[in-house]
Amino acid sequence: MSKKLLVVFGATGNQGGTTANIVLDDPELSNQYSVRAITRSASNPKAQELKSKGAEIVEADLDNTSSLAGALRGAHTVFALTNTYYGQDTRTIETRQAKALCDEAVKQGAQYLIWSSMSHPKKISNGKLTHVDHFDVKAEIEEYIRTLPIKSAFYAPGSFMQNFTTHMVPRPSPANDGTYVLANLCKGDTKLPWIDITDTGKWIAAILADPDKYEGKMLSAAYGLISFDECAAIISKHTGKTVTFQQLPDEVFKGFLPENFRDQVMDMHLLFRDYGYFGANMESDVEWTRKQAKGKLTSLEEFFKKTDYKIE
Ligand SMILES: NC(=O)c1ccc[n+]([C@@H]2O[C@H](COP(=O)([O-])OP(=O)(O)OC[C@H]3O[C@@H](n4cnc5c(N)ncnc54)[C@H](OP(=O)(O)O)[C@@H]3O)[C@@H](O)[C@H]2O)c1
């Protein structure tokens, strides 16, 4: 039996990278699927690594529509995502890129599309939160995909544990007492669905192993719901430094945000605090999705351990 061709966009990144790797490494999935990894530059070391494991590497750029036919020719299943363009009109850019990709997938006769989606803050908040473009746009692309003549499934990642190494890194306390503070406008008991984003492949593998089961379904993917107070305690235990969570008044928090995407990030945190990252059914959606993963998921404690997490 000939293998089905899986085309993976973002193959040199977090989500696409773990998807391509899990299929190449899994005896059953690699028997069923061959992998074509898409990158803008075939010389990217991550692409070369995938090539050495048996993936076909094809160069394509979502901003260059004419490159997409070659990327999608012969595709059976496609894993696709767009990136956020902070400080730019991400809604317009992501919509243009995703529509070009999805339309070409249909044109090339692909059977199944797995889209990296998101929750829909505008809908969840009944129109109150209007600036979380980088979430809304992915949910709206999902709506578009559902109208296309192609089977589809949707994967929405929770908040990346990796964020603790970037914009959520605890800062030295202003008290200058050797302690650290994790601060934003959420409450200490506000829970986010946390995911080691390199676990993505474990859910995509489940879809690839049983596509009919997941057709039309949304996976709200996370290890679990963990409050900011709990995150601070876990970081303290791991690093040996005292880290506490501090809720900031809305306007103070807003003042710390970069001007060119202030409203976007502000509304995103209001989503977290007032509505829940995945909306009203977050708890049951995350719990169901957790059970679908193929393989053991990474806890927050394990993430800090495996990345040798440190705060300075
Ligand atoms: N941070 C969070 O907590 C969070 C939570 C949920 C969702 N998200 C979303 O996750 C997405 C990022 O996912 P990720 O972490 O997997 O991405 P990533 O690791 O940054 O990788 C991005 C990938 O996209 C490819 N790429 C970039 N521009 C491209 C273009 N024009 N055409 C074709 N490929 C292109 C890159 O490949 P080459 O460079 O090799 O071409 C790379 O493989 C964002 O949209 C973000 O909004 C983030």
PDB file of N, CA and C in Angstrom, residues 97-129:
ATOM      1  N   GLN A  97      -2.340  34.655   4.125  1.00  0.00           N
ATOM      2  CA  GLN A  97      -1.470  33.477   4.040  1.00  0.00           C
ATOM      3  C   GLN A  97      -2.282  32.185   4.135  1.00  0.00           C
ATOM      4  N   ALA A  98      -3.190  32.143   5.124  1.00  0.00           N
ATOM      5  CA  ALA A  98      -3.943  30.904   5.362  1.00  0.00           C
ATOM      6  C   ALA A  98      -4.892  30.596   4.208  1.00  0.00           C
ATOM      7  N   LYS A  99      -5.534  31.620   3.676  1.00  0.00           N
ATOM      8  CA  LYS A  99      -6.461  31.358   2.563  1.00  0.00           C
ATOM      9  C   LYS A  99      -5.708  30.845   1.345  1.00  0.00           C
ATOM     10  N   ALA A 100      -4.546  31.434   1.077  1.00  0.00           N
ATOM     11  CA  ALA A 100      -3.741  30.968  -0.060  1.00  0.00           C
ATOM     12  C   ALA A 100      -3.376  29.498   0.144  1.00  0.00           C
ATOM     13  N   LEU A 101      -2.966  29.168   1.359  1.00  0.00           N
ATOM     14  CA  LEU A 101      -2.554  27.795   1.672  1.00  0.00           C
ATOM     15  C   LEU A 101      -3.743  26.821   1.550  1.00  0.00           C
ATOM     16  N   CYS A 102      -4.848  27.171   2.182  1.00  0.00           N
ATOM     17  CA  CYS A 102      -6.002  26.251   2.218  1.00  0.00           C
ATOM     18  C   CYS A 102      -6.604  26.089   0.823  1.00  0.00           C
ATOM     19  N   ASP A 103      -6.709  27.182   0.096  1.00  0.00           N
ATOM     20  CA  ASP A 103      -7.290  27.098  -1.254  1.00  0.00           C
ATOM     21  C   ASP A 103      -6.415  26.226  -2.158  1.00  0.00           C
ATOM     22  N   GLU A 104      -5.107  26.364  -2.010  1.00  0.00           N
ATOM     23  CA  GLU A 104      -4.202  25.555  -2.839  1.00  0.00           C
ATOM     24  C   GLU A 104      -4.277  24.082  -2.424  1.00  0.00           C
ATOM     25  N   ALA A 105      -4.427  23.820  -1.119  1.00  0.00           N
ATOM     26  CA  ALA A 105      -4.547  22.429  -0.651  1.00  0.00           C
ATOM     27  C   ALA A 105      -5.767  21.768  -1.301  1.00  0.00           C
ATOM     28  N   VAL A 106      -6.873  22.498  -1.339  1.00  0.00           N
ATOM     29  CA  VAL A 106      -8.099  21.964  -1.953  1.00  0.00           C
ATOM     30  C   VAL A 106      -7.856  21.747  -3.453  1.00  0.00           C
ATOM     31  N   LYS A 107      -7.246  22.742  -4.080  1.00  0.00           N
ATOM     32  CA  LYS A 107      -6.984  22.670  -5.530  1.00  0.00           C
ATOM     33  C   LYS A 107      -6.117  21.458  -5.867  1.00  0.00           C
ATOM     34  N   GLN A 108      -5.179  21.167  -4.999  1.00  0.00           N
ATOM     35  CA  GLN A 108      -4.259  20.045  -5.262  1.00  0.00           C
ATOM     36  C   GLN A 108      -4.860  18.699  -4.856  1.00  0.00           C
ATOM     37  N   GLY A 109      -6.098  18.719  -4.367  1.00  0.00           N
ATOM     38  CA  GLY A 109      -6.792  17.463  -4.063  1.00  0.00           C
ATOM     39  C   GLY A 109      -6.471  16.857  -2.708  1.00  0.00           C
ATOM     40  N   ALA A 110      -5.928  17.666  -1.779  1.00  0.00           N
ATOM     41  CA  ALA A 110      -5.662  17.129  -0.436  1.00  0.00           C
ATOM     42  C   ALA A 110      -6.981  16.689   0.204  1.00  0.00           C
ATOM     43  N   GLN A 111      -6.885  15.646   1.051  1.00  0.00           N
ATOM     44  CA  GLN A 111      -8.098  15.064   1.641  1.00  0.00           C
ATOM     45  C   GLN A 111      -8.413  15.604   3.031  1.00  0.00           C
ATOM     46  N   TYR A 112      -7.368  16.046   3.741  1.00  0.00           N
ATOM     47  CA  TYR A 112      -7.560  16.323   5.178  1.00  0.00           C
ATOM     48  C   TYR A 112      -6.624  17.456   5.601  1.00  0.00           C
ATOM     49  N   LEU A 113      -7.177  18.411   6.314  1.00  0.00           N
ATOM     50  CA  LEU A 113      -6.395  19.564   6.756  1.00  0.00           C
ATOM     51  C   LEU A 113      -6.466  19.681   8.283  1.00  0.00           C
ATOM     52  N   ILE A 114      -5.303  19.711   8.912  1.00  0.00           N
ATOM     53  CA  ILE A 114      -5.250  19.924  10.364  1.00  0.00           C
ATOM     54  C   ILE A 114      -4.750  21.355  10.574  1.00  0.00           C
ATOM     55  N   TRP A 115      -5.598  22.174  11.162  1.00  0.00           N
ATOM     56  CA  TRP A 115      -5.292  23.603  11.295  1.00  0.00           C
ATOM     57  C   TRP A 115      -4.957  23.953  12.737  1.00  0.00           C
ATOM     58  N   SER A 116      -3.851  24.666  12.937  1.00  0.00           N
ATOM     59  CA  SER A 116      -3.517  25.157  14.268  1.00  0.00           C
ATOM     60  C   SER A 116      -4.370  26.402  14.530  1.00  0.00           C
ATOM     61  N   SER A 117      -5.431  26.207  15.272  1.00  0.00           N
ATOM     62  CA  SER A 117      -6.443  27.239  15.470  1.00  0.00           C
ATOM     63  C   SER A 117      -6.249  27.930  16.821  1.00  0.00           C
ATOM     64  N   MET A 118      -7.223  28.662  17.247  1.00  0.00           N
ATOM     65  CA  MET A 118      -7.202  29.296  18.574  1.00  0.00           C
ATOM     66  C   MET A 118      -8.637  29.492  19.034  1.00  0.00           C
ATOM     67  N   SER A 119      -8.783  29.876  20.312  1.00  0.00           N
ATOM     68  CA  SER A 119     -10.113  30.244  20.799  1.00  0.00           C
ATOM     69  C   SER A 119     -10.492  31.584  20.150  1.00  0.00           C
ATOM     70  N   HIS A 120     -11.746  31.974  20.307  1.00  0.00           N
ATOM     71  CA  HIS A 120     -12.271  33.141  19.580  1.00  0.00           C
ATOM     72  C   HIS A 120     -12.723  34.214  20.592  1.00  0.00           C
ATOM     73  N   PRO A 121     -11.753  35.007  21.109  1.00  0.00           N
ATOM     74  CA  PRO A 121     -12.070  35.964  22.178  1.00  0.00           C
ATOM     75  C   PRO A 121     -13.252  36.880  21.879  1.00  0.00           C
ATOM     76  N   LYS A 122     -13.378  37.310  20.637  1.00  0.00           N
ATOM     77  CA  LYS A 122     -14.479  38.222  20.305  1.00  0.00           C
ATOM     78  C   LYS A 122     -15.828  37.540  20.574  1.00  0.00           C
ATOM     79  N   LYS A 123     -15.919  36.278  20.191  1.00  0.00           N
ATOM     80  CA  LYS A 123     -17.168  35.529  20.403  1.00  0.00           C
ATOM     81  C   LYS A 123     -17.341  35.175  21.880  1.00  0.00           C
ATOM     82  N   ILE A 124     -16.260  34.697  22.487  1.00  0.00           N
ATOM     83  CA  ILE A 124     -16.316  34.266  23.893  1.00  0.00           C
ATOM     84  C   ILE A 124     -16.787  35.416  24.783  1.00  0.00           C
ATOM     85  N   SER A 125     -16.378  36.659  24.447  1.00  0.00           N
ATOM     86  CA  SER A 125     -16.704  37.816  25.284  1.00  0.00           C
ATOM     87  C   SER A 125     -17.959  38.547  24.789  1.00  0.00           C
ATOM     88  N   ASN A 126     -18.709  37.908  23.906  1.00  0.00           N
ATOM     89  CA  ASN A 126     -19.894  38.561  23.314  1.00  0.00           C
ATOM     90  C   ASN A 126     -19.570  39.934  22.746  1.00  0.00           C
ATOM     91  N   GLY A 127     -18.434  40.025  22.068  1.00  0.00           N
ATOM     92  CA  GLY A 127     -18.080  41.253  21.355  1.00  0.00           C
ATOM     93  C   GLY A 127     -17.354  42.289  22.196  1.00  0.00           C
ATOM     94  N   LYS A 128     -17.099  41.988  23.499  1.00  0.00           N
ATOM     95  CA  LYS A 128     -16.437  43.001  24.354  1.00  0.00           C
ATOM     96  C   LYS A 128     -14.944  43.108  24.058  1.00  0.00           C
ATOM     97  N   LEU A 129     -14.297  41.984  23.808  1.00  0.00           N
ATOM     98  CA  LEU A 129     -12.849  42.006  23.539  1.00  0.00           C
ATOM     99  C   LEU A 129     -12.654  42.010  22.022  1.00  0.00           C
TER     100      LEU A 129
END
